[in-house]
PDB file of C-alpha atoms in Angstrom:
ATOM      1  CA  UNK A 210      42.994  69.381   3.319  1.00 42.00           C
ATOM      2  CA  UNK A 211      46.550  70.356   3.810  1.00 45.00           C
ATOM      3  CA  UNK A 212      46.978  69.541  -0.120  1.00 49.00           C
ATOM      4  CA  UNK A 213      44.181  71.657  -1.043  1.00 48.00           C
ATOM      5  CA  UNK A 214      45.594  74.739   0.977  1.00 48.00           C
ATOM      6  CA  UNK A 215      48.794  74.012  -0.770  1.00 52.00           C
ATOM      7  CA  UNK A 216      47.149  74.146  -4.085  1.00 52.00           C
ATOM      8  CA  UNK A 217      45.486  77.591  -2.955  1.00 52.00           C
ATOM      9  CA  UNK A 218      48.696  78.847  -1.949  1.00 55.00           C
ATOM     10  CA  UNK A 219      50.365  78.234  -5.343  1.00 73.00           C
ATOM     11  CA  UNK A 220      47.325  79.789  -7.224  1.00 87.00           C
ATOM     12  CA  UNK A 221      47.586  82.780  -4.956  1.00 90.00           C
ATOM     13  CA  UNK A 222      51.532  83.093  -5.305  1.00 92.00           C
ATOM     14  CA  UNK A 223      50.503  82.597  -9.452  1.00 92.00           C
ATOM     15  CA  UNK A 224      48.254  85.466  -9.262  1.00 94.00           C
ATOM     16  CA  UNK A 225      50.751  87.734  -7.237  1.00 93.00           C
ATOM     17  CA  UNK A 226      53.280  87.151  -9.716  1.00 93.00           C
ATOM     18  CA  UNK A 227      50.958  88.090 -12.565  1.00 93.00           C
ATOM     19  CA  UNK A 228      49.839  91.126 -10.470  1.00 93.00           C
ATOM     20  CA  UNK A 229      53.521  92.276 -10.104  1.00 93.00           C
ATOM     21  CA  UNK A 230      53.713  92.942 -13.821  1.00 92.00           C
ATOM     22  CA  UNK A 231      51.856  96.337 -13.041  1.00 91.00           C
ATOM     23  CA  UNK A 232      54.965  97.662 -11.256  1.00 91.00           C
ATOM     24  CA  UNK A 233      57.509  99.541 -13.416  1.00 88.00           C
ATOM     25  CA  UNK A 234      60.397  97.000 -14.997  1.00 87.00           C
ATOM     26  CA  UNK A 235      63.007  98.913 -12.962  1.00 86.00           C
ATOM     27  CA  UNK A 236      61.451  98.158  -9.764  1.00 90.00           C
ATOM     28  CA  UNK A 237      60.622  94.717 -10.607  1.00 91.00           C
ATOM     29  CA  UNK A 238      64.322  93.829 -11.893  1.00 90.00           C
ATOM     30  CA  UNK A 239      65.672  94.718  -8.262  1.00 90.00           C
ATOM     31  CA  UNK A 240      62.929  93.101  -6.185  1.00 92.00           C
ATOM     32  CA  UNK A 241      60.681  90.546  -8.004  1.00 93.00           C
ATOM     33  CA  UNK A 242      62.523  87.558  -6.152  1.00 93.00           C
ATOM     34  CA  UNK A 243      62.210  89.388  -2.954  1.00 94.00           C
ATOM     35  CA  UNK A 244      58.707  90.359  -3.412  1.00 94.00           C
ATOM     36  CA  UNK A 245      57.560  86.569  -4.132  1.00 94.00           C
ATOM     37  CA  UNK A 246      59.503  85.365  -1.243  1.00 94.00           C
ATOM     38  CA  UNK A 247      57.757  88.009   0.707  1.00 94.00           C
ATOM     39  CA  UNK A 248      54.637  87.014  -0.375  1.00 94.00           C
ATOM     40  CA  UNK A 249      55.268  83.270   0.652  1.00 93.00           C
ATOM     41  CA  UNK A 250      56.199  84.297   3.969  1.00 93.00           C
ATOM     42  CA  UNK A 251      53.028  86.422   4.445  1.00 93.00           C
ATOM     43  CA  UNK A 252      50.796  83.525   3.177  1.00 92.00           C
ATOM     44  CA  UNK A 253      52.377  81.207   5.527  1.00 91.00           C
ATOM     45  CA  UNK A 254      51.936  83.341   8.653  1.00 90.00           C
ATOM     46  CA  UNK A 255      48.361  84.947   7.236  1.00 89.00           C
ATOM     47  CA  UNK A 256      45.271  83.670   9.342  1.00 89.00           C
ATOM     48  CA  UNK A 257      43.341  83.185   6.092  1.00 89.00           C
ATOM     49  CA  UNK A 258      43.472  83.844   2.143  1.00 90.00           C
ATOM     50  CA  UNK A 259      40.998  86.901   2.278  1.00 92.00           C
ATOM     51  CA  UNK A 260      43.066  88.613   5.058  1.00 92.00           C
ATOM     52  CA  UNK A 261      46.256  88.302   2.914  1.00 92.00           C
ATOM     53  CA  UNK A 262      44.702  89.353  -0.137  1.00 94.00           C
ATOM     54  CA  UNK A 263      43.169  92.431   1.786  1.00 93.00           C
ATOM     55  CA  UNK A 264      46.464  93.451   2.972  1.00 93.00           C
ATOM     56  CA  UNK A 265      48.197  92.775  -0.224  1.00 94.00           C
ATOM     57  CA  UNK A 266      45.746  94.647  -2.373  1.00 94.00           C
ATOM     58  CA  UNK A 267      45.902  97.668  -0.203  1.00 93.00           C
ATOM     59  CA  UNK A 268      49.592  97.579  -0.370  1.00 93.00           C
ATOM     60  CA  UNK A 269      49.431  97.443  -4.359  1.00 93.00           C
ATOM     61  CA  UNK A 270      47.104 100.302  -4.377  1.00 91.00           C
ATOM     62  CA  UNK A 271      49.564 102.473  -2.356  1.00 89.00           C
ATOM     63  CA  UNK A 272      52.896 101.332  -3.817  1.00 90.00           C
ATOM     64  CA  UNK A 273      51.791 100.919  -7.375  1.00 90.00           C
ATOM     65  CA  UNK A 274      50.834 104.702  -7.447  1.00 85.00           C
ATOM     66  CA  UNK A 275      54.067 105.755  -5.443  1.00 84.00           C
ATOM     67  CA  UNK A 276      56.268 103.758  -7.833  1.00 86.00           C
ATOM     68  CA  UNK A 277      54.539 104.359 -11.336  1.00 83.00           C
ATOM     69  CA  UNK A 278      54.396 108.094 -10.609  1.00 79.00           C
ATOM     70  CA  UNK A 279      58.291 108.344 -10.354  1.00 76.00           C
ATOM     71  CA  UNK A 280      58.631 106.713 -13.829  1.00 78.00           C
ATOM     72  CA  UNK A 281      58.940 108.659 -16.946  1.00 74.00           C
ATOM     73  CA  UNK A 282      55.795 107.667 -18.273  1.00 77.00           C
ATOM     74  CA  UNK A 283      54.054 108.266 -15.207  1.00 78.00           C
ATOM     75  CA  UNK A 284      55.383 111.866 -15.048  1.00 74.00           C
ATOM     76  CA  UNK A 285      54.298 112.377 -18.721  1.00 75.00           C
ATOM     77  CA  UNK A 286      50.850 111.076 -17.842  1.00 79.00           C
ATOM     78  CA  UNK A 287      50.316 113.309 -14.870  1.00 76.00           C
ATOM     79  CA  UNK A 288      51.592 116.403 -17.015  1.00 72.00           C
ATOM     80  CA  UNK A 289      49.306 115.706 -19.832  1.00 75.00           C
ATOM     81  CA  UNK A 290      46.589 115.173 -17.478  1.00 80.00           C
ATOM     82  CA  UNK A 291      46.926 118.587 -16.006  1.00 75.00           C
ATOM     83  CA  UNK A 292      47.400 120.279 -19.501  1.00 72.00           C
ATOM     84  CA  UNK A 293      44.156 118.267 -20.890  1.00 75.00           C
ATOM     85  CA  UNK A 294      42.447 119.746 -17.943  1.00 77.00           C
ATOM     86  CA  UNK A 295      43.659 123.258 -18.614  1.00 71.00           C
ATOM     87  CA  UNK A 296      42.685 123.028 -22.188  1.00 69.00           C
ATOM     88  CA  UNK A 297      39.128 121.704 -21.305  1.00 74.00           C
ATOM     89  CA  UNK A 298      38.590 124.565 -19.066  1.00 71.00           C
ATOM     90  CA  UNK A 299      39.834 126.790 -22.064  1.00 68.00           C
ATOM     91  CA  UNK A 300      37.173 125.240 -24.493  1.00 70.00           C
ATOM     92  CA  UNK A 301      34.338 125.532 -22.144  1.00 72.00           C
ATOM     93  CA  UNK A 302      35.215 129.135 -21.731  1.00 67.00           C
ATOM     94  CA  UNK A 303      36.226 130.192 -25.193  1.00 65.00           C
ATOM     95  CA  UNK A 304      37.697 133.708 -25.545  1.00 62.00           C
ATOM     96  CA  UNK A 305      40.908 135.584 -24.678  1.00 58.00           C
ATOM     97  CA  UNK A 306      42.350 133.125 -22.590  1.00 59.00           C
ATOM     98  CA  UNK A 307      42.825 130.467 -25.253  1.00 61.00           C
ATOM     99  CA  UNK A 308      46.067 131.681 -26.558  1.00 64.00           C
ATOM    100  CA  UNK A 309      47.481 131.937 -23.239  1.00 65.00           C
ATOM    101  CA  UNK A 310      46.478 128.430 -22.330  1.00 65.00           C
ATOM    102  CA  UNK A 311      48.081 127.031 -25.321  1.00 67.00           C
ATOM    103  CA  UNK A 312      51.272 129.214 -24.343  1.00 67.00           C
ATOM    104  CA  UNK A 313      51.110 127.522 -21.028  1.00 67.00           C
ATOM    105  CA  UNK A 314      50.428 124.265 -22.610  1.00 68.00           C
ATOM    106  CA  UNK A 315      54.016 124.394 -24.383  1.00 68.00           C
ATOM    107  CA  UNK A 316      55.616 125.905 -21.550  1.00 69.00           C
ATOM    108  CA  UNK A 317      54.490 123.488 -19.232  1.00 70.00           C
ATOM    109  CA  UNK A 318      55.929 120.541 -21.422  1.00 69.00           C
ATOM    110  CA  UNK A 319      58.986 122.496 -22.066  1.00 68.00           C
ATOM    111  CA  UNK A 320      59.805 123.190 -18.377  1.00 70.00           C
ATOM    112  CA  UNK A 321      58.937 119.700 -17.242  1.00 69.00           C
ATOM    113  CA  UNK A 322      60.952 117.993 -20.362  1.00 68.00           C
ATOM    114  CA  UNK A 323      63.720 120.481 -18.736  1.00 67.00           C
ATOM    115  CA  UNK A 324      63.443 119.533 -15.134  1.00 67.00           C
ATOM    116  CA  UNK A 325      63.148 115.644 -15.940  1.00 66.00           C
ATOM    117  CA  UNK A 326      66.419 115.834 -18.338  1.00 65.00           C
ATOM    118  CA  UNK A 327      68.315 118.150 -16.020  1.00 63.00           C
ATOM    119  CA  UNK A 328      67.777 116.139 -13.194  1.00 61.00           C
ATOM    120  CA  UNK A 329      69.053 112.885 -15.179  1.00 60.00           C
ATOM    121  CA  UNK A 330      71.868 114.807 -16.420  1.00 60.00           C
ATOM    122  CA  UNK A 331      72.877 116.203 -13.253  1.00 56.00           C
ATOM    123  CA  UNK A 332      72.658 112.771 -11.420  1.00 54.00           C
ATOM    124  CA  UNK A 333      74.707 111.206 -14.222  1.00 53.00           C
ATOM    125  CA  UNK A 334      76.900 114.237 -15.567  1.00 46.00           C
ATOM    126  CA  UNK A 335      80.146 114.142 -13.154  1.00 48.00           C
ATOM    127  CA  UNK A 336      81.785 111.515 -15.702  1.00 47.00           C
ATOM    128  CA  UNK A 337      80.286 112.079 -18.797  1.00 49.00           C
ATOM    129  CA  UNK A 338      80.260 115.571 -19.332  1.00 54.00           C
ATOM    130  CA  UNK A 339      83.170 118.036 -19.481  1.00 56.00           C
ATOM    131  CA  UNK A 340      83.507 120.504 -16.343  1.00 63.00           C
ATOM    132  CA  UNK A 341      82.907 123.409 -18.756  1.00 65.00           C
ATOM    133  CA  UNK A 342      79.261 122.624 -19.170  1.00 62.00           C
ATOM    134  CA  UNK A 343      78.932 122.686 -15.519  1.00 61.00           C
ATOM    135  CA  UNK A 344      80.665 125.838 -14.960  1.00 67.00           C
ATOM    136  CA  UNK A 345      79.195 129.491 -14.801  1.00 71.00           C
ATOM    137  CA  UNK A 346      80.310 130.161 -18.132  1.00 73.00           C
ATOM    138  CA  UNK A 347      78.994 126.849 -19.779  1.00 70.00           C
ATOM    139  CA  UNK A 348      75.711 127.670 -18.282  1.00 69.00           C
ATOM    140  CA  UNK A 349      75.767 131.329 -19.381  1.00 73.00           C
ATOM    141  CA  UNK A 350      76.770 130.277 -22.946  1.00 76.00           C
ATOM    142  CA  UNK A 351      73.810 127.725 -23.205  1.00 72.00           C
ATOM    143  CA  UNK A 352      71.539 130.306 -21.959  1.00 72.00           C
ATOM    144  CA  UNK A 353      72.694 132.649 -24.444  1.00 77.00           C
ATOM    145  CA  UNK A 354      72.329 130.152 -27.094  1.00 78.00           C
ATOM    146  CA  UNK A 355      68.620 129.349 -26.138  1.00 72.00           C
ATOM    147  CA  UNK A 356      67.945 133.339 -26.180  1.00 73.00           C
ATOM    148  CA  UNK A 357      69.416 133.591 -29.595  1.00 78.00           C
ATOM    149  CA  UNK A 358      67.275 130.695 -30.928  1.00 75.00           C
ATOM    150  CA  UNK A 359      63.831 131.996 -29.283  1.00 71.00           C
ATOM    151  CA  UNK A 360      64.894 135.442 -30.670  1.00 73.00           C
ATOM    152  CA  UNK A 361      65.787 134.317 -34.309  1.00 79.00           C
ATOM    153  CA  UNK A 362      62.557 132.134 -34.403  1.00 74.00           C
ATOM    154  CA  UNK A 363      60.366 134.981 -33.278  1.00 71.00           C
ATOM    155  CA  UNK A 364      61.693 137.108 -35.881  1.00 75.00           C
ATOM    156  CA  UNK A 365      61.506 134.491 -38.568  1.00 78.00           C
ATOM    157  CA  UNK A 366      57.560 133.785 -37.418  1.00 73.00           C
ATOM    158  CA  UNK A 367      56.323 137.112 -36.011  1.00 71.00           C
ATOM    159  CA  UNK A 368      52.874 135.584 -35.623  1.00 71.00           C
ATOM    160  CA  UNK A 369      54.651 133.106 -32.833  1.00 68.00           C
ATOM    161  CA  UNK A 370      56.562 135.794 -31.085  1.00 66.00           C
ATOM    162  CA  UNK A 371      54.337 136.480 -28.352  1.00 67.00           C
ATOM    163  CA  UNK A 372      53.613 132.683 -27.700  1.00 69.00           C
ATOM    164  CA  UNK A 373      57.223 131.512 -27.966  1.00 67.00           C
ATOM    165  CA  UNK A 374      58.375 134.321 -25.654  1.00 68.00           C
ATOM    166  CA  UNK A 375      55.559 133.164 -23.135  1.00 68.00           C
ATOM    167  CA  UNK A 376      56.146 129.602 -23.410  1.00 70.00           C
ATOM    168  CA  UNK A 377      59.985 130.100 -22.877  1.00 69.00           C
ATOM    169  CA  UNK A 378      59.108 132.392 -19.693  1.00 69.00           C
ATOM    170  CA  UNK A 379      56.781 129.263 -18.386  1.00 69.00           C
ATOM    171  CA  UNK A 380      59.443 126.884 -19.400  1.00 70.00           C
ATOM    172  CA  UNK A 381      61.905 128.564 -17.414  1.00 68.00           C
ATOM    173  CA  UNK A 382      59.930 129.182 -14.160  1.00 69.00           C
ATOM    174  CA  UNK A 383      58.620 125.637 -14.285  1.00 69.00           C
ATOM    175  CA  UNK A 384      62.052 124.125 -14.940  1.00 67.00           C
ATOM    176  CA  UNK A 385      63.412 125.947 -11.993  1.00 66.00           C
ATOM    177  CA  UNK A 386      60.214 125.054  -9.762  1.00 68.00           C
ATOM    178  CA  UNK A 387      60.643 121.175 -11.124  1.00 66.00           C
ATOM    179  CA  UNK A 388      64.208 120.994  -9.845  1.00 63.00           C
ATOM    180  CA  UNK A 389      63.518 122.673  -6.580  1.00 65.00           C
ATOM    181  CA  UNK A 390      60.671 120.505  -6.013  1.00 68.00           C
ATOM    182  CA  UNK A 391      62.684 117.490  -6.852  1.00 63.00           C
ATOM    183  CA  UNK A 392      65.422 118.365  -4.630  1.00 59.00           C
ATOM    184  CA  UNK A 393      62.897 118.810  -1.925  1.00 61.00           C
ATOM    185  CA  UNK A 394      61.300 115.649  -2.343  1.00 61.00           C
ATOM    186  CA  UNK A 395      64.639 113.667  -2.348  1.00 58.00           C
ATOM    187  CA  UNK A 396      65.489 115.510   1.143  1.00 53.00           C
ATOM    188  CA  UNK A 397      62.153 114.327   2.402  1.00 54.00           C
ATOM    189  CA  UNK A 398      62.287 110.804   1.079  1.00 54.00           C
TER     190      UNK A 398
ATOM    191  CA  UNK B 129      75.201 114.605  11.573  1.00 45.00           C
ATOM    192  CA  UNK B 130      74.402 118.043  10.200  1.00 50.00           C
ATOM    193  CA  UNK B 131      73.371 116.218   6.900  1.00 52.00           C
ATOM    194  CA  UNK B 132      71.201 113.897   8.604  1.00 52.00           C
ATOM    195  CA  UNK B 133      69.589 116.717  10.896  1.00 50.00           C
ATOM    196  CA  UNK B 134      69.080 119.052   7.452  1.00 51.00           C
ATOM    197  CA  UNK B 135      66.989 115.991   6.023  1.00 55.00           C
ATOM    198  CA  UNK B 136      64.328 117.293   8.196  1.00 64.00           C
ATOM    199  CA  UNK B 137      61.296 115.336   9.626  1.00 81.00           C
ATOM    200  CA  UNK B 138      61.140 111.615   8.279  1.00 85.00           C
ATOM    201  CA  UNK B 139      58.180 109.848   7.236  1.00 87.00           C
ATOM    202  CA  UNK B 140      56.960 107.353   9.840  1.00 88.00           C
ATOM    203  CA  UNK B 141      57.575 104.357   7.545  1.00 89.00           C
ATOM    204  CA  UNK B 142      61.385 105.528   7.208  1.00 92.00           C
ATOM    205  CA  UNK B 143      61.620 106.032  10.639  1.00 93.00           C
ATOM    206  CA  UNK B 144      60.519 102.574  11.526  1.00 94.00           C
ATOM    207  CA  UNK B 145      62.460 100.992   9.096  1.00 95.00           C
ATOM    208  CA  UNK B 146      65.592 102.776  10.206  1.00 95.00           C
ATOM    209  CA  UNK B 147      64.342 101.695  13.878  1.00 95.00           C
ATOM    210  CA  UNK B 148      64.040  98.079  12.719  1.00 95.00           C
ATOM    211  CA  UNK B 149      67.539  98.011  11.255  1.00 95.00           C
ATOM    212  CA  UNK B 150      69.369  99.700  14.156  1.00 92.00           C
ATOM    213  CA  UNK B 151      72.199  97.458  15.261  1.00 83.00           C
ATOM    214  CA  UNK B 152      71.036  94.309  13.506  1.00 91.00           C
ATOM    215  CA  UNK B 153      70.893  93.606   9.578  1.00 93.00           C
ATOM    216  CA  UNK B 154      67.543  92.178   8.223  1.00 95.00           C
ATOM    217  CA  UNK B 155      66.061  90.943   5.203  1.00 94.00           C
ATOM    218  CA  UNK B 156      62.568  92.567   3.789  1.00 94.00           C
ATOM    219  CA  UNK B 157      60.118  90.115   5.922  1.00 95.00           C
ATOM    220  CA  UNK B 158      62.161  90.571   8.859  1.00 95.00           C
ATOM    221  CA  UNK B 159      62.014  94.232   8.523  1.00 95.00           C
ATOM    222  CA  UNK B 160      58.091  94.095   8.269  1.00 94.00           C
ATOM    223  CA  UNK B 161      57.582  92.264  11.425  1.00 94.00           C
ATOM    224  CA  UNK B 162      59.857  94.148  13.125  1.00 94.00           C
ATOM    225  CA  UNK B 163      58.003  97.299  11.976  1.00 93.00           C
ATOM    226  CA  UNK B 164      54.995  95.592  13.015  1.00 92.00           C
ATOM    227  CA  UNK B 165      56.129  94.849  16.619  1.00 92.00           C
ATOM    228  CA  UNK B 166      57.781  98.124  17.255  1.00 91.00           C
ATOM    229  CA  UNK B 167      54.659 100.305  16.280  1.00 89.00           C
ATOM    230  CA  UNK B 168      52.360  97.712  18.136  1.00 89.00           C
ATOM    231  CA  UNK B 169      50.627  96.816  15.092  1.00 87.00           C
ATOM    232  CA  UNK B 170      49.777 100.446  14.219  1.00 88.00           C
ATOM    233  CA  UNK B 171      52.198 100.483  11.150  1.00 87.00           C
ATOM    234  CA  UNK B 172      51.612  97.592   8.740  1.00 86.00           C
ATOM    235  CA  UNK B 173      53.776  97.974   5.822  1.00 90.00           C
ATOM    236  CA  UNK B 174      53.214  95.730   2.782  1.00 92.00           C
ATOM    237  CA  UNK B 175      56.234  94.453   0.431  1.00 93.00           C
ATOM    238  CA  UNK B 176      55.450  96.708  -2.303  1.00 93.00           C
ATOM    239  CA  UNK B 177      55.794  99.744   0.098  1.00 92.00           C
ATOM    240  CA  UNK B 178      58.679  98.368   2.014  1.00 94.00           C
ATOM    241  CA  UNK B 179      61.140  97.993  -0.951  1.00 94.00           C
ATOM    242  CA  UNK B 180      60.029 101.244  -2.526  1.00 92.00           C
ATOM    243  CA  UNK B 181      60.990 103.009   0.830  1.00 92.00           C
ATOM    244  CA  UNK B 182      64.189 100.781   0.870  1.00 94.00           C
ATOM    245  CA  UNK B 183      65.175 102.052  -2.788  1.00 92.00           C
ATOM    246  CA  UNK B 184      64.801 105.585  -1.536  1.00 90.00           C
ATOM    247  CA  UNK B 185      66.584 105.097   1.622  1.00 92.00           C
ATOM    248  CA  UNK B 186      69.423 103.548  -0.453  1.00 93.00           C
ATOM    249  CA  UNK B 187      69.417 106.528  -2.860  1.00 88.00           C
ATOM    250  CA  UNK B 188      69.711 108.814   0.173  1.00 88.00           C
ATOM    251  CA  UNK B 189      72.699 106.970   1.555  1.00 91.00           C
ATOM    252  CA  UNK B 190      70.780 105.842   4.995  1.00 93.00           C
ATOM    253  CA  UNK B 191      70.957 102.241   4.104  1.00 94.00           C
ATOM    254  CA  UNK B 192      72.880  99.624   2.198  1.00 94.00           C
ATOM    255  CA  UNK B 193      72.537  96.151   1.059  1.00 92.00           C
ATOM    256  CA  UNK B 194      74.516  93.704   3.102  1.00 89.00           C
ATOM    257  CA  UNK B 195      74.555  90.357   2.058  1.00 79.00           C
ATOM    258  CA  UNK B 196      73.166  89.697  -1.729  1.00 78.00           C
ATOM    259  CA  UNK B 197      74.016  85.876  -1.929  1.00 80.00           C
ATOM    260  CA  UNK B 198      70.241  84.870  -2.046  1.00 84.00           C
ATOM    261  CA  UNK B 199      68.285  87.279  -4.305  1.00 84.00           C
ATOM    262  CA  UNK B 200      65.102  86.121  -2.517  1.00 87.00           C
ATOM    263  CA  UNK B 201      66.604  87.215   1.026  1.00 91.00           C
ATOM    264  CA  UNK B 202      68.557  90.429   0.439  1.00 94.00           C
ATOM    265  CA  UNK B 203      69.714  91.663   4.034  1.00 95.00           C
ATOM    266  CA  UNK B 204      69.715  95.507   4.465  1.00 95.00           C
ATOM    267  CA  UNK B 205      71.667  97.400   7.061  1.00 94.00           C
ATOM    268  CA  UNK B 206      72.133 101.072   8.380  1.00 95.00           C
ATOM    269  CA  UNK B 207      74.709 103.316   7.264  1.00 94.00           C
ATOM    270  CA  UNK B 208      76.641 105.763   9.538  1.00 94.00           C
ATOM    271  CA  UNK B 209      74.267 108.484   8.089  1.00 93.00           C
ATOM    272  CA  UNK B 210      71.460 106.219   8.683  1.00 93.00           C
ATOM    273  CA  UNK B 211      72.097 105.991  12.401  1.00 94.00           C
ATOM    274  CA  UNK B 212      72.812 109.558  12.526  1.00 93.00           C
ATOM    275  CA  UNK B 213      69.202 110.342  11.021  1.00 93.00           C
ATOM    276  CA  UNK B 214      67.877 108.033  13.436  1.00 94.00           C
ATOM    277  CA  UNK B 215      69.518 109.512  16.515  1.00 94.00           C
ATOM    278  CA  UNK B 216      68.154 112.991  15.151  1.00 93.00           C
ATOM    279  CA  UNK B 217      64.694 111.966  14.298  1.00 92.00           C
ATOM    280  CA  UNK B 218      64.458 110.295  17.719  1.00 93.00           C
ATOM    281  CA  UNK B 219      65.531 113.596  19.515  1.00 93.00           C
ATOM    282  CA  UNK B 220      63.178 115.558  17.514  1.00 92.00           C
ATOM    283  CA  UNK B 221      60.270 113.464  18.379  1.00 92.00           C
ATOM    284  CA  UNK B 222      61.315 113.583  21.981  1.00 93.00           C
ATOM    285  CA  UNK B 223      61.524 117.372  21.899  1.00 93.00           C
ATOM    286  CA  UNK B 224      58.179 117.372  20.299  1.00 92.00           C
ATOM    287  CA  UNK B 225      56.586 115.071  22.685  1.00 92.00           C
ATOM    288  CA  UNK B 226      58.097 116.988  25.588  1.00 93.00           C
ATOM    289  CA  UNK B 227      56.710 120.359  24.478  1.00 92.00           C
ATOM    290  CA  UNK B 228      53.442 118.980  23.866  1.00 92.00           C
ATOM    291  CA  UNK B 229      53.462 117.469  27.613  1.00 91.00           C
ATOM    292  CA  UNK B 230      54.015 121.005  28.602  1.00 90.00           C
ATOM    293  CA  UNK B 231      51.422 122.302  26.743  1.00 89.00           C
ATOM    294  CA  UNK B 232      48.982 119.871  27.784  1.00 88.00           C
ATOM    295  CA  UNK B 233      50.141 120.144  31.471  1.00 82.00           C
ATOM    296  CA  UNK B 234      49.581 123.871  31.256  1.00 68.00           C
ATOM    297  CA  UNK B 235      45.806 123.621  30.391  1.00 61.00           C
TER     298      UNK B 235
END
């Protein structure tokens, strides 16, 4: 009987090892060994295999979502789900709003990418980038460059003018909001 | 201290982890057991949730890894900021509880 239980335990551990592959790579690199050891401890102290798996699956449902949402691909998926929803709504109600929804689509994607890379850049910029880029003059220069690019593109492609300006406005607003929200979340843990 | 206070209310998971690590470094499973005991079984933290929270707490400077010799049993301990955050949160909870008692007593 103890041998049978030991065999059952090994199977549970093997299954858990496979399920761990669902977690993001960076998380697993840091914690795989600890998670497996932790599972063995839980298994040892658990009253039954069913209770153990009930606890583990509930934990995985919560933590997988939480960890996946923090990855680049998790964020991308959320953004594109929102945008697909917007476009779906626009298609169900055809008419005037569609161009604006497309502008929103481009703007949202632009703002989100800006927010994501801006955050990464800020967190790693102190040693890699010169101080000028972080200064007011550096930031103002970059802003002027972006405005120049938008205006030049608008002049070259007049049909896209309205969409470009709208996308830029949405992009700027969303980049700012995204940065603010990230800071807020970091403070809240 | 002011930085700990400005962090605002902590989530129950973070608060319980800080409490479990107060004055003693622990590894993951030990933290889980201590949290369960401190909360009288009301907070049951699984391994996936625990290590995610620990990562974010390390990022926020509340906790550090203290002993990494055995990768299966990494020990964690509070930083000075973590202790300050724990004290600030305890004070906040005490004042909220005191206010609630006053309101309930008045009715």
